[in-house]
Coordinates of N, CA and C in Angstrom, one line a residue:
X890 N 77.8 105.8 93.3 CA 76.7 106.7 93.1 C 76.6 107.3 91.8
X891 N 75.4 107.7 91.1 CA 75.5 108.3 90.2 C 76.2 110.0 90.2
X892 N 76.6 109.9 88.4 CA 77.5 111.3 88.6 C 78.8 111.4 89.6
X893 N 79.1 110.4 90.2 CA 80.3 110.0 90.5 C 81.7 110.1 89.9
X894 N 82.7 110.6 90.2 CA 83.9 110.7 88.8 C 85.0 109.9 89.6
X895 N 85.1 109.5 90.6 CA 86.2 108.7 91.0 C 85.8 107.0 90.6
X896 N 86.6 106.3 90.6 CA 87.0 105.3 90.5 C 86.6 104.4 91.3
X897 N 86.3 103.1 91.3 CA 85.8 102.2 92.8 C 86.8 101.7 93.4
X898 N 88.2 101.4 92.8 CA 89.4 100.5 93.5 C 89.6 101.1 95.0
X899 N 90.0 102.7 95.3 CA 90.4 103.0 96.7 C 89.2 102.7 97.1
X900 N 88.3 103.4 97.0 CA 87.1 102.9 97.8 C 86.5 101.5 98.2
X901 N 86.7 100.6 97.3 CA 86.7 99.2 97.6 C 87.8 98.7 98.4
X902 N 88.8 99.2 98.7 CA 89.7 98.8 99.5 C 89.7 99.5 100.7
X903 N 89.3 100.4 101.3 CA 88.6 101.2 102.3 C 87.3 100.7 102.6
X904 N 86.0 100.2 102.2 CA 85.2 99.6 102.4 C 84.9 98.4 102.6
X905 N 86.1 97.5 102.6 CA 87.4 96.4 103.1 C 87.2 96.4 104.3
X906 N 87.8 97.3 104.8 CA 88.5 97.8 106.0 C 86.7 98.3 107.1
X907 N 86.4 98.9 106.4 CA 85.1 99.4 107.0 C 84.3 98.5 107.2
X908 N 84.7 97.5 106.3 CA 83.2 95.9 107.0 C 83.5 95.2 108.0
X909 N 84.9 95.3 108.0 CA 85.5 94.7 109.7 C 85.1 95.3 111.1
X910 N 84.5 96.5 110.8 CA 84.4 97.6 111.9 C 84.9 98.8 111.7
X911 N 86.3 99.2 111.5 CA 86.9 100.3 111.1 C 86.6 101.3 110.9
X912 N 86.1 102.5 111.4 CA 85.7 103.9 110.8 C 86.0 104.2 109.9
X913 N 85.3 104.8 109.0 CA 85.5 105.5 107.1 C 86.9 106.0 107.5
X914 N 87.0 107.0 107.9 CA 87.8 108.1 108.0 C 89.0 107.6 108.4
X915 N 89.1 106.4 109.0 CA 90.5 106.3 109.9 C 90.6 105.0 108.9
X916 N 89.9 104.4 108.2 CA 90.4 103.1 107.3 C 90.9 104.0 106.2
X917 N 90.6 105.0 105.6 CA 90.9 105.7 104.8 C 92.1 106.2 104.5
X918 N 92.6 106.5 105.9 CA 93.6 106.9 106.7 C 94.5 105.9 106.8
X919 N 94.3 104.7 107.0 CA 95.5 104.1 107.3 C 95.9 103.2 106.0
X920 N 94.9 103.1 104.7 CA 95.2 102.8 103.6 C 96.3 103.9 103.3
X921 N 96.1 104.9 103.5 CA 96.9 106.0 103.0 C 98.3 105.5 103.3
X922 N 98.3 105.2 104.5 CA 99.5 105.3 105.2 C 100.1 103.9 104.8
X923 N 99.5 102.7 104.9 CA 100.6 102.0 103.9 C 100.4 101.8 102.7
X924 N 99.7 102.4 101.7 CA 100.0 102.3 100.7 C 101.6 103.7 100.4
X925 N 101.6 104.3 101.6 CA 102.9 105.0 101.2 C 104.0 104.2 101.5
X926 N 103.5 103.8 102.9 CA 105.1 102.6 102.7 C 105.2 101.3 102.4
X927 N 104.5 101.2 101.1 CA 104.1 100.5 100.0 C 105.1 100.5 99.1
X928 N 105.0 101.8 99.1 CA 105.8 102.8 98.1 C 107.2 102.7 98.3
X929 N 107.5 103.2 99.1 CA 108.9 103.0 99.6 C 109.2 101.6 99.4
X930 N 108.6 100.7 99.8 CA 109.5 99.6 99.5 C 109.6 98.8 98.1
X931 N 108.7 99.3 97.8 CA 108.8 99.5 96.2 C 110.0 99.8 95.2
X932 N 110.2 101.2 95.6 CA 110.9 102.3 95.2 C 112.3 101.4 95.9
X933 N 112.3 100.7 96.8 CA 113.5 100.4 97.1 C 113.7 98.9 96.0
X934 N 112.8 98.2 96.0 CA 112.7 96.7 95.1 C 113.1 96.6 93.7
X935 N 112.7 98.5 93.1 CA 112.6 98.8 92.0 C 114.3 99.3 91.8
X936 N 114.6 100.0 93.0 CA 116.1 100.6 92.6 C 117.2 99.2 92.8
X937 N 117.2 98.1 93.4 CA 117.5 97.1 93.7 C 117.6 96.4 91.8
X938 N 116.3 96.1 91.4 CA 116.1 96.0 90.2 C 117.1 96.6 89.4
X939 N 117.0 97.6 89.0 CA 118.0 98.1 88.2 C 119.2 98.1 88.8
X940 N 119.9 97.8 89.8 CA 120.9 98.1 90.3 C 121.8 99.2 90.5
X941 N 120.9 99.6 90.9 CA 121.4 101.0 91.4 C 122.1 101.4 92.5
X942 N 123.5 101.8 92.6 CA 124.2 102.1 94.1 C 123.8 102.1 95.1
X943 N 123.6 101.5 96.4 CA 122.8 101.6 97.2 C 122.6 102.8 98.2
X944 N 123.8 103.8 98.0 CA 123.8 104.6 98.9 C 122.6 106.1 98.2
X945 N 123.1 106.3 96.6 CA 121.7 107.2 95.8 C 120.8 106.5 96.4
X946 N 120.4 105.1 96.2 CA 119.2 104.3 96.1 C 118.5 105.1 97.5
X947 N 119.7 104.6 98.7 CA 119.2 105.3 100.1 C 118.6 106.8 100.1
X948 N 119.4 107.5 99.3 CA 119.1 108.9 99.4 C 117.9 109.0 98.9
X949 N 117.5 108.7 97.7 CA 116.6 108.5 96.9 C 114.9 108.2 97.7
X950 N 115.4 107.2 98.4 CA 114.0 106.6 99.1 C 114.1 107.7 100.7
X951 N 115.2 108.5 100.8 CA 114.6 109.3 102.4 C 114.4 110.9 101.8
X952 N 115.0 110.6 100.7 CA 114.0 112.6 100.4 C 113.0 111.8 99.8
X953 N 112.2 110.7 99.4 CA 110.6 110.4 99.1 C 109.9 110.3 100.5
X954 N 110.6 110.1 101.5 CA 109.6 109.8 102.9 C 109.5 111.2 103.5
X955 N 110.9 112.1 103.0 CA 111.0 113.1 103.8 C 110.3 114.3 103.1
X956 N 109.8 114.0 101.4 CA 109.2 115.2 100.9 C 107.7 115.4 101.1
X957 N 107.6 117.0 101.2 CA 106.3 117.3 101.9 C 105.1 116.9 101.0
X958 N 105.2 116.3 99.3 CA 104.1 115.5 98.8 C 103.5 114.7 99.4
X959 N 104.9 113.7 99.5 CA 104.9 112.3 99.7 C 104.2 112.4 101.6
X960 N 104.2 113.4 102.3 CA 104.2 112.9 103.1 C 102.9 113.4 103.7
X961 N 102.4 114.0 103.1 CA 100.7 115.0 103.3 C 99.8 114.1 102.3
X962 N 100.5 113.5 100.9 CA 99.6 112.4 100.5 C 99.4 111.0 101.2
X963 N 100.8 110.8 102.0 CA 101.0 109.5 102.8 C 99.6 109.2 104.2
X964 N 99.5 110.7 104.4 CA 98.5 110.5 105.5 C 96.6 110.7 105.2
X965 N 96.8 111.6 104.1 CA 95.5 112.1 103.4 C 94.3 110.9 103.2
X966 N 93.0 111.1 103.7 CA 92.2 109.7 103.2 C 91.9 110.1 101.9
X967 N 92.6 110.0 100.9 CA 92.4 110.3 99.2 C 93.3 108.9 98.3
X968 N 92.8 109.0 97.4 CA 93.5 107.6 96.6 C 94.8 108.1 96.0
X969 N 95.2 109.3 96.3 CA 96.5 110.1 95.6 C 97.7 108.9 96.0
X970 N 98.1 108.5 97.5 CA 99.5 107.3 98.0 C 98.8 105.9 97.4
X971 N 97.7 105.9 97.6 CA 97.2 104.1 96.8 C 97.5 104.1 95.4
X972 N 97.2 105.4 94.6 CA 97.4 105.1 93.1 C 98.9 105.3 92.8
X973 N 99.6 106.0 93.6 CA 101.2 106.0 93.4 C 101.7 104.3 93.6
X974 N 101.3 103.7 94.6 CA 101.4 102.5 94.9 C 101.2 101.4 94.0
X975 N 100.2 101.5 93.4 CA 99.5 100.5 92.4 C 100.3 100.9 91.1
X976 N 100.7 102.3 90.8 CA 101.5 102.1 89.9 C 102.9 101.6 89.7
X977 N 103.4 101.6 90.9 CA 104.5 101.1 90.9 C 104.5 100.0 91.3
X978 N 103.8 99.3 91.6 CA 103.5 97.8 91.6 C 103.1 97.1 90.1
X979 N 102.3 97.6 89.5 CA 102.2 97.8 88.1 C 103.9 97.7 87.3
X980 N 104.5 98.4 87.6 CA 106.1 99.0 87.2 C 106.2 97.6 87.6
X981 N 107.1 97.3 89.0 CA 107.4 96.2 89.3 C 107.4 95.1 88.6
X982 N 105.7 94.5 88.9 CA 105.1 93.2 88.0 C 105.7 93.1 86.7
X983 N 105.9 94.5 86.2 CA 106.1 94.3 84.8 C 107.9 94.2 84.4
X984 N 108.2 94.4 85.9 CA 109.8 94.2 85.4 C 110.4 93.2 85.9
X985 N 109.7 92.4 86.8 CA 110.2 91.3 87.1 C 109.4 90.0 86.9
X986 N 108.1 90.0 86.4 CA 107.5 89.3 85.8 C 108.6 87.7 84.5
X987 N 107.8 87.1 84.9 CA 108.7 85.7 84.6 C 107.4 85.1 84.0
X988 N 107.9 84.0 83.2 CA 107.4 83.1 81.6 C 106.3 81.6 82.7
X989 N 105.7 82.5 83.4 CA 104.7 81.3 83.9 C 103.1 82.1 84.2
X990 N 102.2 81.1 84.5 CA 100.8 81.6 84.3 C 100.7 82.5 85.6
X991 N 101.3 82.1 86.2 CA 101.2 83.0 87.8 C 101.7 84.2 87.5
X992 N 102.9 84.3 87.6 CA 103.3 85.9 87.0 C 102.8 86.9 86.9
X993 N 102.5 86.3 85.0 CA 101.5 86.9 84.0 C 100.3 87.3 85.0
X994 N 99.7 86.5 85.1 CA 98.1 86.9 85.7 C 98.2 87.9 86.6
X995 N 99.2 87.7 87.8 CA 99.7 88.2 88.5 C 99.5 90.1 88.1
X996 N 100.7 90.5 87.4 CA 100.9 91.4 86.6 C 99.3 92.0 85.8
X997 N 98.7 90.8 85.5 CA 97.5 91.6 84.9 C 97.1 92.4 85.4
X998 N 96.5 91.8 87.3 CA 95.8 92.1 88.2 C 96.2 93.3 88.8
X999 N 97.2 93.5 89.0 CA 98.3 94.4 89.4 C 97.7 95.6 88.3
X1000 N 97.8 95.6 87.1 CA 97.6 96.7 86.2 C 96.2 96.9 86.3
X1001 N 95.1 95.7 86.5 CA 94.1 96.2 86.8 C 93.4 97.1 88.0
X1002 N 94.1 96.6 89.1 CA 94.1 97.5 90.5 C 94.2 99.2 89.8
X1003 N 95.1 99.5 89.1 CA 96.0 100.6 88.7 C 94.6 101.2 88.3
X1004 N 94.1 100.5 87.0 CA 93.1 100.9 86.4 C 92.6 101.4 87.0
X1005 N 91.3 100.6 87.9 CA 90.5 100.9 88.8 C 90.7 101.5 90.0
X1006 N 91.6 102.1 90.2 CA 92.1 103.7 91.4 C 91.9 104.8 90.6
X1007 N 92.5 105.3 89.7 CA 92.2 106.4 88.6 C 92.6 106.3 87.5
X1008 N 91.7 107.5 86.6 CA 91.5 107.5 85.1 C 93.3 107.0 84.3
X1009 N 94.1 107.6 84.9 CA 95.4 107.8 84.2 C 96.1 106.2 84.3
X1010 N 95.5 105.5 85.7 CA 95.7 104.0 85.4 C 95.7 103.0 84.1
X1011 N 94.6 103.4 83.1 CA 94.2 103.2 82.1 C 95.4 103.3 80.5
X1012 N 95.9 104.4 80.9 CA 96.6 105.2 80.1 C 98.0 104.3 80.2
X1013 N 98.5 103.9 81.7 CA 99.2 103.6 82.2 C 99.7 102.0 81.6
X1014 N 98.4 101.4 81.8 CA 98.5 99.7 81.5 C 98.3 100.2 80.0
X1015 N 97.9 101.1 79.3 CA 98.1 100.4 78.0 C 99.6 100.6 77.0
X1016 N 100.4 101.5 78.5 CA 101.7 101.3 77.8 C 102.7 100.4 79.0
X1017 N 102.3 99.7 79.6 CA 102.9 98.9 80.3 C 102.5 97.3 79.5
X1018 N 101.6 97.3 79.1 CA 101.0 95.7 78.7 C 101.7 95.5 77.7
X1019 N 102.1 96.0 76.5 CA 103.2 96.0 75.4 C 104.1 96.3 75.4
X1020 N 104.9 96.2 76.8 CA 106.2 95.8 77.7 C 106.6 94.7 77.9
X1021 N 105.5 93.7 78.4 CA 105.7 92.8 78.3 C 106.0 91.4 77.5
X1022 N 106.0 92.2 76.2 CA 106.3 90.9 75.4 C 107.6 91.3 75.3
X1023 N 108.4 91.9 76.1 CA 109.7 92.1 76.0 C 110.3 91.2 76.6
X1024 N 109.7 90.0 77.9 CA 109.9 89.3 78.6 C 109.2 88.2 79.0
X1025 N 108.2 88.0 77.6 CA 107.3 86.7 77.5 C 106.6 86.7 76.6
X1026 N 106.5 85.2 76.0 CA 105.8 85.0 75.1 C 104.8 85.5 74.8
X1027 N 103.8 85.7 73.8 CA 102.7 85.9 73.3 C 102.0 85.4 74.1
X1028 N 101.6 84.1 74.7 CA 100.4 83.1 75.4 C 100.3 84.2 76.9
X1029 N 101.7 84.1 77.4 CA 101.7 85.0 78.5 C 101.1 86.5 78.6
X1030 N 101.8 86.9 77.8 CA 100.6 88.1 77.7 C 99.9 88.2 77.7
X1031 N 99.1 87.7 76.5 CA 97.3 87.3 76.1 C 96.7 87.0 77.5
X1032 N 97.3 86.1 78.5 CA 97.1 85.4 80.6 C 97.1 87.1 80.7
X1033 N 97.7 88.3 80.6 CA 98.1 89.0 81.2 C 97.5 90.3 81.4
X1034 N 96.7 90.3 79.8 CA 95.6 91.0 79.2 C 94.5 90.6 80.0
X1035 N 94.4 89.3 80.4 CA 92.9 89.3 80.6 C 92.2 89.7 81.4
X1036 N 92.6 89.9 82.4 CA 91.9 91.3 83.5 C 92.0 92.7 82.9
X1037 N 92.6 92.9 82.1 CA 92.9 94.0 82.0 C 91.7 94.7 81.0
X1038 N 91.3 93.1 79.7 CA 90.4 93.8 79.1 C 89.3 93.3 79.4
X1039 N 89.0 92.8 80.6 CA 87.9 92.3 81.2 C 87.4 93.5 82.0
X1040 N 88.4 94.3 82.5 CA 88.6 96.1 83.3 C 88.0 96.7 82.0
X1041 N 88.4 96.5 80.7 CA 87.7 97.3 79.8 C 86.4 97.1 79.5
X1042 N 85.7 95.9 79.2 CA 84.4 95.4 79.4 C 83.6 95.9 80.0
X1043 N 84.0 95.7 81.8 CA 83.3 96.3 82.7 C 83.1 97.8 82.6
X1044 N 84.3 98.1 81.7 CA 83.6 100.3 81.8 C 82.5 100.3 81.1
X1045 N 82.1 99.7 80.7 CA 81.0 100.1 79.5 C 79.7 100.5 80.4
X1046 N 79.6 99.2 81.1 CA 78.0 99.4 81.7 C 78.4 100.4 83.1
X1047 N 79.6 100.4 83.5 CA 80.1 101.2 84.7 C 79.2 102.8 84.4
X1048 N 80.6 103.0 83.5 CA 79.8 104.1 82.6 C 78.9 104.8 82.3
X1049 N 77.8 103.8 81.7 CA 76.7 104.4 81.7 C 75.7 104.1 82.2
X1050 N 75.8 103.2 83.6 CA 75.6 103.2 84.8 C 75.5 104.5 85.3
X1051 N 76.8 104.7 85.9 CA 76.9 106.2 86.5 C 77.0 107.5 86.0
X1052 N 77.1 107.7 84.8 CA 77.0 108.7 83.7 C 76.2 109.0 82.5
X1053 N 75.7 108.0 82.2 CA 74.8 107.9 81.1 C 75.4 108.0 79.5
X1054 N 76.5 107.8 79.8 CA 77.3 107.7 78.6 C 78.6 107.2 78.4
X1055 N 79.4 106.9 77.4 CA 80.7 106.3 77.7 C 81.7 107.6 78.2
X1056 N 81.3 108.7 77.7 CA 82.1 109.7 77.7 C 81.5 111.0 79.2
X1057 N 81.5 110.5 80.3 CA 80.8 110.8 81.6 C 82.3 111.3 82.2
X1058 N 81.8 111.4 83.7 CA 82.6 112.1 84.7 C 83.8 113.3 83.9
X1059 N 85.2 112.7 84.1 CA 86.2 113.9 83.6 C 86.3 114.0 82.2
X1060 N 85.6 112.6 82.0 CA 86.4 113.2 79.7 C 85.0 114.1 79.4
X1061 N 84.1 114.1 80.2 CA 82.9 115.1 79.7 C 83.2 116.2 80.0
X1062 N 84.4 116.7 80.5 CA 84.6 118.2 80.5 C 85.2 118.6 79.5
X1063 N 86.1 117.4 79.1 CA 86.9 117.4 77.7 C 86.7 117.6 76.7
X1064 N 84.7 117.6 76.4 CA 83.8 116.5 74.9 C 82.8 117.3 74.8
X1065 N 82.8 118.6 75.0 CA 81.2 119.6 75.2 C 81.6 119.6 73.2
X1066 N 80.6 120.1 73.0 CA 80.3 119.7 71.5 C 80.4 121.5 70.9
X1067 N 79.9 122.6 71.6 CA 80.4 123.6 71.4 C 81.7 124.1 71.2
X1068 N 82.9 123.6 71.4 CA 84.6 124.1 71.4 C 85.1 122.9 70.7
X1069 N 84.4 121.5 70.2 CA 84.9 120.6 69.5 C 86.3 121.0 69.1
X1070 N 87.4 120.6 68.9 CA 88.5 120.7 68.2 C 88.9 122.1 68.3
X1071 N 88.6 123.1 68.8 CA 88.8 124.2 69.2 C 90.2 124.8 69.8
X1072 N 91.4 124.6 70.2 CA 92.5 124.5 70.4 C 92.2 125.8 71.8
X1073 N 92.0 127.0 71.4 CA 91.7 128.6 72.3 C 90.9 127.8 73.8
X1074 N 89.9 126.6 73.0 CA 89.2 126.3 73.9 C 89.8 125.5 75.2
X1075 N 91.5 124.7 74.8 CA 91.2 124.0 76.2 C 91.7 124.7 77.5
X1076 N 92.2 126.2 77.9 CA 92.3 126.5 79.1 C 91.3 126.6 79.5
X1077 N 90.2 126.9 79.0 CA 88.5 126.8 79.6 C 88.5 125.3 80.6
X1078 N 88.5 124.8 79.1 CA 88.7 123.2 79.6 C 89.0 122.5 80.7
X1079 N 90.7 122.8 80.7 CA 91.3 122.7 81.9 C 90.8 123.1 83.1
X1080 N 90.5 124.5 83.0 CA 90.0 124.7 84.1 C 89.0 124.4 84.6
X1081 N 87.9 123.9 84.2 CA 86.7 123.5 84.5 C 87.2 122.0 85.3

């Protein structure tokens, strides 16, 4: 919808769920709920990964199921447990990613999900994507990029689609032209 400031990924994946029959509210809902133990198994795949003790690792993953964030976002129909998810899937892809086209692309897609759940996704893949030439060639990356700046393409007309400009939804609270460069100005900012 126009003037819209969220993102289409949760929503597209709840509207998934809602073409099968599903009620908004309860697909919403139960995205929530496994993208939290999503999470968790993640968090366990990832502590595995680095090799980490298994007994912290344990501890680690039952104060995340047992903390009152994790567990009020776990149920909430909001994209707060899906974009935790996606970034750490994101994380993942990018750490165990291997020197083949599957992977790579793999990994792109994965960063582009991220993207398209919220703004900070963005921020996310572009310091995750020059990670990976830590663990593959040039060609692979370039495979790995390409959703990613195919996700950048698409903002353009997204954009000013729904906002009428490149600089719409949250960075237009950021870009009023009155407090330009104004430093006093950004608790206003923020707050707004």
């Amino acid at each position: 919808p126009q003037r819209e400031n969220r993102l289409p990924g949760y929503p597209a994946v709840v509207a998934a769920l809602w073409a099968l029959g599903v009620d908004p509210l309860v697909a919403a809902t139960v995205v929530s709920v496994a993208a939290s133990g999503g999470t968790a198994i993640l968090l366990y795949l990832l502590g595995r990964r680095f090799r980490l003790h298994p007994f912290p690792l344990a501890l680690f993953i039952l104060l995340y199921g047992i903390s009152p964030l994790a567990s009020v976002n776990g149920i909430r129909p909001l994209a707060d447990s899906f974009f935790l998810f996606t970034v750490l899937l994101a994380v993942y892809c990018a750490t165990v990613v291997r020197p083949t086209w599957r992977f790579a692309l793999g990994a792109g897609l994965a960063f582009t999900l991220m993207m398209w759940t919220r703004f900070e996704g963005f921020l996310f893949s572009a310091l995750l994507l020059p990670l990976l030439f830590l663990r593959l060639r040039w060609r692979h990356v370039l495979l790995a990029a390409i959703p990613v700046l195919l996700s950048f393409v698409a903002w353009i007309p997204f954009m000013l689609y729904v906002h009428g400009s490149l600089a719409g939804g949250y960075f237009s609270n950021f870009s009023s032209r009155e407090d330009f460069g104004n430093l006093r100005a950004v608790p206003k900012k923020l707050e707004r």
